[in-house]
Amino acid sequence: MAAVSARLPVFPWDKLEPYKATAAAHPDGIVDLSVGTPVDPVPQLIRSALVAAADSPGYPTVWGTPALRDAITGWLRGRLGASAAGHRNVLPVVGSKELVAWLPTQLGLGAGDKVAYPRLAYPTYEVGARLCGAEAVVYDDPTELDPAGIKLLWLNSPSNPTGKVIPKDELVRIVAWAREHGILVFSDECYLELGWEAEPVSVLHDDVCGGSYEGLVAVHSLSKRSNLAGYRAAFIAGDADVLGELLEIRKHGGMMTPAPVQAATVAALGDDAHVEEQRARYAARREALRAALVAHGFRVDHSEASLYLWVTRDEPCWDTVAHLAALGILVAPGDFYGEAGARHVRVAFTATDERVEAAVKRLA
């Protein structure tokens, strides 16, 4: 019964529980900046679309409604600069984490295959490799890897946890290298609309891919941009052959985005105003926390995009976690994201304005 779970690492967040208890004992309560979960209301136009589609007694389709595909392709062309995107280039998924975890399995990878991802990375890339029995390989620069056996290359820009953005010319170089060696690229771009000191670019941008999506797939989520983490609304876009194969597999697996969520996604992708309003909230929280952390003796590294500040006091990350927990502030230790993060912590700025203000006062 434990044959599959035995392949997986210890669930990292369980290790944070004692520090969470310490932070929660603060007289003014905990300020939880550990998990980047949205806390602001779902925009009304999205809720209205969900309610209007609530009477959905039939099964939804895995490929999504034509209206959903229209919304996604329109957004790809208008927001990402993917001018050739059509219906065969898109596929809804049930939240991006599900896709990341099960993608290597759905691609038919296994023993003898390699899955490559950044040295500092979202832990689910490794989980996906382990679930199918493939070998996990980390990189600083993917083009310095031995390409032999690499079947799947994960890019992540903006990065979780560091907020680092891969510049356009670097993307062009990496895509060319991957295509030369026949390596499938999946680019996790879930934070693309949250650039602060850099402008993130998609691998599907005409200038990066040359107008062809061969060997390229981008992963996008509405969890962060539209406060829809609870809706599990996400999609992938790119190589029609790859997406066609995944569609067939996912049809057999019944991996269907609920019909009301599909309707809500259409509304969300068709409106930019709520995205800008949410960006403004995050920008203010980010600036307040950044200034407070620097004044408290932290150094901020990267962090030019995403919902996190990647900070250090040049000490072991768990010492920093303990220090901040004593102030009633909970953050994520950097080693959750790889050994290279052992002296950093990740600070999410997704808490409410009131809680962010409390953290700023404590740091002062």
Coordinates of C-alpha atoms in Angstrom, one line a residue:
M1 CA 0.0 0.0 0.0
A2 CA 2.9 2.4 0.7
A3 CA 4.8 1.5 -2.5
V4 CA 4.1 4.9 -4.1
S5 CA 4.1 7.2 -1.0
A6 CA 7.5 5.7 -0.1
R7 CA 9.0 7.3 -3.2
L8 CA 8.0 10.8 -2.0
P9 CA 9.9 13.2 0.3
V10 CA 8.5 14.0 3.7
F11 CA 5.8 16.6 3.3
P12 CA 7.8 19.7 4.2
W13 CA 5.1 21.9 5.7
D14 CA 4.6 19.4 8.6
K15 CA 8.1 20.5 9.9
L16 CA 6.9 24.1 10.3
E17 CA 4.1 23.2 12.8
P18 CA 6.2 23.9 16.0
Y19 CA 7.2 27.3 14.7
K20 CA 3.5 28.0 13.8
A21 CA 2.5 27.3 17.3
T22 CA 5.2 29.7 18.6
A23 CA 4.0 32.5 16.3
A24 CA 0.4 31.8 17.1
A25 CA 1.2 32.4 20.8
H26 CA 2.0 36.1 20.1
P27 CA -0.4 38.4 22.1
D28 CA -1.6 40.0 18.8
G29 CA -1.9 36.7 17.0
I30 CA 0.1 35.1 14.2
V31 CA 1.1 36.8 10.9
D32 CA 1.3 33.9 8.5
L33 CA 3.5 34.8 5.6
S34 CA 4.5 31.2 4.9
V35 CA 2.1 30.0 2.3
G36 CA 1.2 32.2 -0.6
T37 CA -2.5 31.7 -0.5
P38 CA -4.8 34.5 -1.6
V39 CA -6.8 36.3 1.1
D40 CA -8.6 39.0 -0.8
P41 CA -12.2 38.6 -2.1
V42 CA -12.9 36.9 -5.3
P43 CA -14.0 39.7 -7.7
Q44 CA -17.7 40.0 -8.0
L45 CA -17.9 39.6 -11.8
I46 CA -16.2 36.2 -11.4
R47 CA -18.5 35.1 -8.6
S48 CA -21.5 36.2 -10.7
A49 CA -20.3 34.1 -13.6
L50 CA -19.9 31.1 -11.3
V51 CA -23.4 31.5 -9.8
A52 CA -25.0 32.0 -13.3
A53 CA -23.5 28.6 -14.4
A54 CA -24.4 26.8 -11.2
D55 CA -27.2 24.9 -12.9
S56 CA -24.8 22.5 -14.6
P57 CA -26.3 19.0 -14.2
G58 CA -24.3 17.4 -17.1
Y59 CA -20.7 16.4 -17.3
P60 CA -18.3 19.1 -18.4
T61 CA -15.8 18.3 -21.2
V62 CA -12.1 17.9 -20.5
W63 CA -11.2 20.2 -23.4
G64 CA -13.5 22.9 -22.0
T65 CA -16.3 24.8 -23.7
P66 CA -15.7 26.7 -26.9
A67 CA -16.2 29.9 -24.9
L68 CA -13.4 28.9 -22.5
R69 CA -11.0 28.0 -25.3
D70 CA -11.8 31.4 -27.0
A71 CA -11.1 33.2 -23.7
I72 CA -7.8 31.4 -23.2
T73 CA -6.6 31.8 -26.8
G74 CA -7.6 35.5 -26.8
W75 CA -5.6 36.0 -23.5
L76 CA -2.6 34.2 -24.9
R77 CA -2.5 36.4 -28.0
G78 CA -3.2 39.6 -26.2
R79 CA -1.3 39.1 -23.0
L80 CA 1.5 36.8 -23.9
G81 CA 2.2 37.8 -27.5
A82 CA 1.4 34.3 -28.7
S83 CA -0.1 35.4 -32.0
A84 CA -0.6 31.9 -33.5
A85 CA -2.5 30.4 -30.5
G86 CA -5.7 28.5 -31.5
H87 CA -8.0 26.0 -29.8
R88 CA -5.7 23.0 -30.4
N89 CA -3.0 24.9 -28.4
V90 CA -5.0 25.0 -25.2
L91 CA -6.1 22.6 -22.5
P92 CA -7.8 23.5 -19.1
V93 CA -6.5 21.7 -16.0
V94 CA -7.8 21.2 -12.5
G95 CA -5.4 23.6 -10.9
S96 CA -1.7 23.8 -11.9
K97 CA -0.3 21.7 -9.0
E98 CA -2.3 18.6 -10.2
L99 CA -0.7 19.1 -13.7
V100 CA 2.8 19.5 -12.3
A101 CA 2.6 16.4 -10.1
W102 CA 1.1 14.1 -12.7
L103 CA 2.6 15.4 -15.9
P104 CA 5.6 13.0 -16.1
T105 CA 3.3 10.1 -15.5
Q106 CA 0.8 11.3 -18.2
L107 CA 3.7 11.7 -20.6
G108 CA 4.6 8.0 -20.1
L109 CA 8.0 8.7 -18.4
G110 CA 9.5 6.3 -16.0
A111 CA 12.7 4.5 -15.0
G112 CA 15.7 5.6 -17.2
D113 CA 14.1 9.0 -18.0
K114 CA 15.2 12.3 -16.5
V115 CA 13.1 15.3 -15.4
A116 CA 15.1 18.5 -15.0
Y117 CA 14.1 21.5 -12.9
P118 CA 15.8 24.5 -11.2
R119 CA 18.1 23.9 -8.2
L120 CA 15.8 26.2 -6.2
A121 CA 12.3 25.2 -7.1
Y122 CA 8.7 24.4 -6.2
P123 CA 8.9 20.9 -4.6
T124 CA 6.2 19.4 -6.8
Y125 CA 8.6 19.2 -9.8
E126 CA 10.6 16.6 -7.9
V127 CA 7.4 14.9 -6.7
G128 CA 6.2 14.5 -10.3
A129 CA 9.5 12.8 -11.2
R130 CA 9.4 10.5 -8.2
L131 CA 5.7 9.5 -8.8
C132 CA 6.6 8.0 -12.2
G133 CA 10.0 6.6 -11.1
A134 CA 12.0 9.0 -13.3
E135 CA 15.3 10.5 -12.2
A136 CA 15.1 14.1 -10.9
V137 CA 17.9 16.4 -12.1
V138 CA 18.5 19.9 -10.9
Y139 CA 20.3 22.7 -12.7
D140 CA 21.5 26.3 -12.5
D141 CA 21.7 26.7 -16.3
P142 CA 19.8 23.9 -18.1
T143 CA 22.0 24.2 -21.2
E144 CA 25.0 23.0 -19.1
L145 CA 23.2 19.7 -18.4
D146 CA 24.1 16.5 -20.3
P147 CA 21.0 16.3 -22.5
A148 CA 21.1 12.4 -22.7
G149 CA 17.9 11.0 -21.1
I150 CA 16.3 14.3 -20.3
K151 CA 12.7 14.0 -21.5
L152 CA 11.1 16.9 -19.6
L153 CA 12.7 20.3 -18.8
W154 CA 10.8 22.5 -16.3
L155 CA 11.4 26.3 -16.5
N156 CA 9.9 28.6 -13.8
S157 CA 9.8 32.3 -14.5
P158 CA 9.0 34.2 -12.3
S159 CA 10.5 31.7 -9.9
N160 CA 8.9 30.3 -6.8
P161 CA 10.6 30.8 -4.3
T162 CA 13.1 33.4 -5.5
G163 CA 11.0 35.7 -7.7
K164 CA 13.8 35.6 -10.3
V165 CA 12.8 36.3 -13.9
I166 CA 14.5 34.7 -16.9
P167 CA 15.3 37.4 -19.5
K168 CA 13.9 37.1 -23.0
D169 CA 17.3 36.5 -24.6
E170 CA 18.0 33.7 -22.1
L171 CA 14.6 32.1 -22.9
V172 CA 15.5 32.2 -26.6
R173 CA 18.8 30.4 -25.9
I174 CA 17.3 27.8 -23.7
V175 CA 14.5 27.0 -26.1
A176 CA 17.0 26.6 -29.0
W177 CA 19.1 24.3 -26.9
A178 CA 16.1 22.1 -25.9
R179 CA 14.8 21.9 -29.5
E180 CA 18.3 20.9 -30.7
H181 CA 18.3 18.0 -28.3
G182 CA 14.6 17.0 -28.6
I183 CA 13.7 17.9 -25.0
L184 CA 10.2 18.9 -24.2
V185 CA 10.0 22.2 -22.3
F186 CA 7.2 23.0 -19.8
S187 CA 7.4 26.6 -18.5
D188 CA 5.6 27.3 -15.3
E189 CA 4.5 30.9 -15.7
C190 CA 1.9 31.1 -13.0
Y191 CA 3.3 34.4 -11.6
L192 CA 3.8 36.0 -15.0
E193 CA 1.4 38.9 -14.3
L194 CA 3.2 39.8 -11.0
G195 CA 6.3 41.4 -12.3
W196 CA 7.6 44.3 -10.1
E197 CA 11.2 45.1 -11.1
A198 CA 11.2 43.1 -14.3
E199 CA 8.7 42.2 -17.1
P200 CA 8.3 38.4 -17.3
V201 CA 8.1 37.0 -20.8
S202 CA 6.4 33.7 -21.8
V203 CA 8.1 31.0 -23.8
L204 CA 5.1 31.3 -26.2
H205 CA 5.9 34.9 -27.1
D206 CA 6.6 35.2 -30.8
D207 CA 10.1 36.6 -30.1
V208 CA 11.0 33.6 -28.0
C209 CA 9.5 30.7 -29.9
G210 CA 9.6 32.1 -33.4
G211 CA 5.9 31.6 -33.9
S212 CA 6.1 27.9 -33.5
Y213 CA 5.1 26.0 -30.3
E214 CA 6.9 22.8 -31.2
G215 CA 8.3 21.3 -28.0
L216 CA 6.9 24.1 -25.8
V217 CA 4.1 24.2 -23.3
A218 CA 3.3 27.1 -20.8
V219 CA 1.5 26.5 -17.5
H220 CA -0.8 29.3 -16.3
S221 CA -3.1 29.7 -13.2
L222 CA -5.8 32.1 -12.1
S223 CA -5.1 31.4 -8.4
K224 CA -2.8 34.4 -7.9
R225 CA -3.9 37.0 -10.5
S226 CA -7.6 36.6 -9.7
N227 CA -7.7 35.2 -6.2
L228 CA -9.1 31.9 -7.5
A229 CA -7.0 29.3 -5.6
G230 CA -10.2 27.8 -4.3
Y231 CA -11.6 27.4 -7.8
R232 CA -8.7 25.3 -9.1
A233 CA -8.7 27.2 -12.4
A234 CA -5.7 26.8 -14.6
F235 CA -4.7 25.8 -18.1
I236 CA -1.7 24.8 -20.3
A237 CA -0.9 26.1 -23.7
G238 CA 1.5 25.3 -26.5
D239 CA 2.5 22.3 -28.7
A240 CA -0.8 21.0 -30.2
D241 CA 0.6 17.4 -30.5
V242 CA 1.6 17.3 -26.8
L243 CA -1.7 18.8 -25.6
G244 CA -3.6 16.4 -27.9
E245 CA -2.0 13.4 -26.3
L246 CA -2.6 14.8 -22.8
L247 CA -6.2 15.5 -23.7
E248 CA -6.8 11.9 -24.7
I249 CA -5.2 10.6 -21.4
R250 CA -7.1 13.1 -19.3
K251 CA -10.4 12.2 -20.9
H252 CA -9.9 8.6 -19.8
G253 CA -9.0 9.9 -16.3
G254 CA -12.0 12.2 -16.0
M255 CA -9.9 15.2 -15.3
M256 CA -12.6 17.8 -15.9
T257 CA -12.7 21.4 -14.8
P258 CA -16.2 21.9 -13.3
A259 CA -18.6 23.7 -15.7
P260 CA -19.2 26.7 -13.3
V261 CA -15.4 27.1 -12.9
Q262 CA -15.0 27.1 -16.7
A263 CA -17.6 29.9 -16.9
A264 CA -15.8 31.8 -14.1
T265 CA -12.5 31.5 -15.9
V266 CA -14.0 33.0 -19.0
A267 CA -15.1 36.0 -17.0
A268 CA -11.8 36.3 -15.3
L269 CA -9.7 36.2 -18.5
G270 CA -12.0 38.8 -20.1
D271 CA -11.4 41.4 -17.4
D272 CA -8.2 43.3 -16.7
A273 CA -9.5 45.7 -14.1
H274 CA -9.6 43.3 -11.2
V275 CA -6.1 42.1 -12.0
E276 CA -4.7 45.7 -11.8
E277 CA -6.6 46.2 -8.5
Q278 CA -5.1 43.1 -7.0
R279 CA -1.6 44.0 -8.3
A280 CA -1.9 47.4 -6.5
R281 CA -2.8 45.6 -3.2
Y282 CA 0.2 43.3 -3.5
A283 CA 2.5 46.1 -4.6
A284 CA 1.7 48.1 -1.4
R285 CA 2.2 45.0 0.8
R286 CA 5.4 44.1 -0.9
E287 CA 6.9 47.6 -0.4
A288 CA 5.9 47.8 3.2
L289 CA 7.4 44.3 4.1
R290 CA 10.5 44.9 2.0
A291 CA 11.3 48.1 3.8
A292 CA 10.7 46.6 7.2
L293 CA 12.7 43.5 6.5
V294 CA 15.7 45.5 5.2
A295 CA 15.5 47.8 8.2
H296 CA 15.5 44.7 10.5
G297 CA 18.8 43.5 9.0
F298 CA 17.7 41.3 6.1
R299 CA 19.1 41.3 2.6
V300 CA 16.6 40.8 -0.3
D301 CA 17.8 38.7 -3.2
H302 CA 16.1 38.5 -6.6
S303 CA 12.4 39.0 -5.8
E304 CA 11.8 41.1 -8.9
A305 CA 8.5 39.3 -9.5
S306 CA 6.0 36.9 -7.9
L307 CA 4.3 37.0 -4.5
Y308 CA 7.4 36.5 -2.4
L309 CA 10.5 38.2 -1.0
W310 CA 13.5 35.9 -0.9
V311 CA 15.5 37.2 2.1
T312 CA 18.5 36.2 4.3
R313 CA 20.3 37.3 7.4
D314 CA 23.3 35.1 6.4
E315 CA 22.4 32.4 8.9
P316 CA 20.7 28.9 8.7
C317 CA 17.2 29.3 7.5
W318 CA 15.6 27.6 10.5
D319 CA 17.3 30.0 12.8
T320 CA 15.6 32.8 10.9
V321 CA 12.3 31.0 11.0
A322 CA 12.7 30.7 14.8
H323 CA 13.6 34.4 15.2
L324 CA 10.6 35.6 13.2
A325 CA 8.3 33.1 14.9
A326 CA 9.2 34.6 18.3
L327 CA 7.9 37.9 16.8
G328 CA 4.7 36.1 15.8
I329 CA 5.6 36.0 12.1
L330 CA 5.7 32.7 10.2
V331 CA 7.7 32.3 7.1
A332 CA 8.8 29.4 4.9
P333 CA 12.4 28.1 5.3
G334 CA 14.4 28.2 2.1
D335 CA 15.5 24.6 2.3
F336 CA 11.9 23.6 1.5
Y337 CA 12.9 24.5 -2.1
G338 CA 16.3 22.8 -2.2
E339 CA 19.5 22.7 -0.4
A340 CA 20.7 25.9 -2.1
G341 CA 18.0 27.7 -0.1
A342 CA 19.5 26.7 3.3
R343 CA 20.3 30.3 4.3
H344 CA 17.2 32.1 3.0
V345 CA 13.6 32.3 3.9
R346 CA 10.6 33.0 1.7
V347 CA 8.2 35.7 2.8
A348 CA 4.8 35.8 1.2
F349 CA 3.0 39.2 0.9
T350 CA -0.4 37.6 0.6
A351 CA -1.6 38.5 4.1
T352 CA -4.3 41.1 4.7
D353 CA -3.3 44.8 5.0
E354 CA -4.0 44.6 8.7
R355 CA -1.7 41.6 9.2
V356 CA 1.0 43.1 7.0
E357 CA 0.9 46.2 9.1
A358 CA 1.2 44.1 12.2
A359 CA 4.3 42.4 10.8
V360 CA 5.8 45.7 9.9
K361 CA 5.3 47.0 13.5
R362 CA 6.9 43.9 15.0
L363 CA 9.9 44.1 12.7
A364 CA 10.4 47.7 13.9

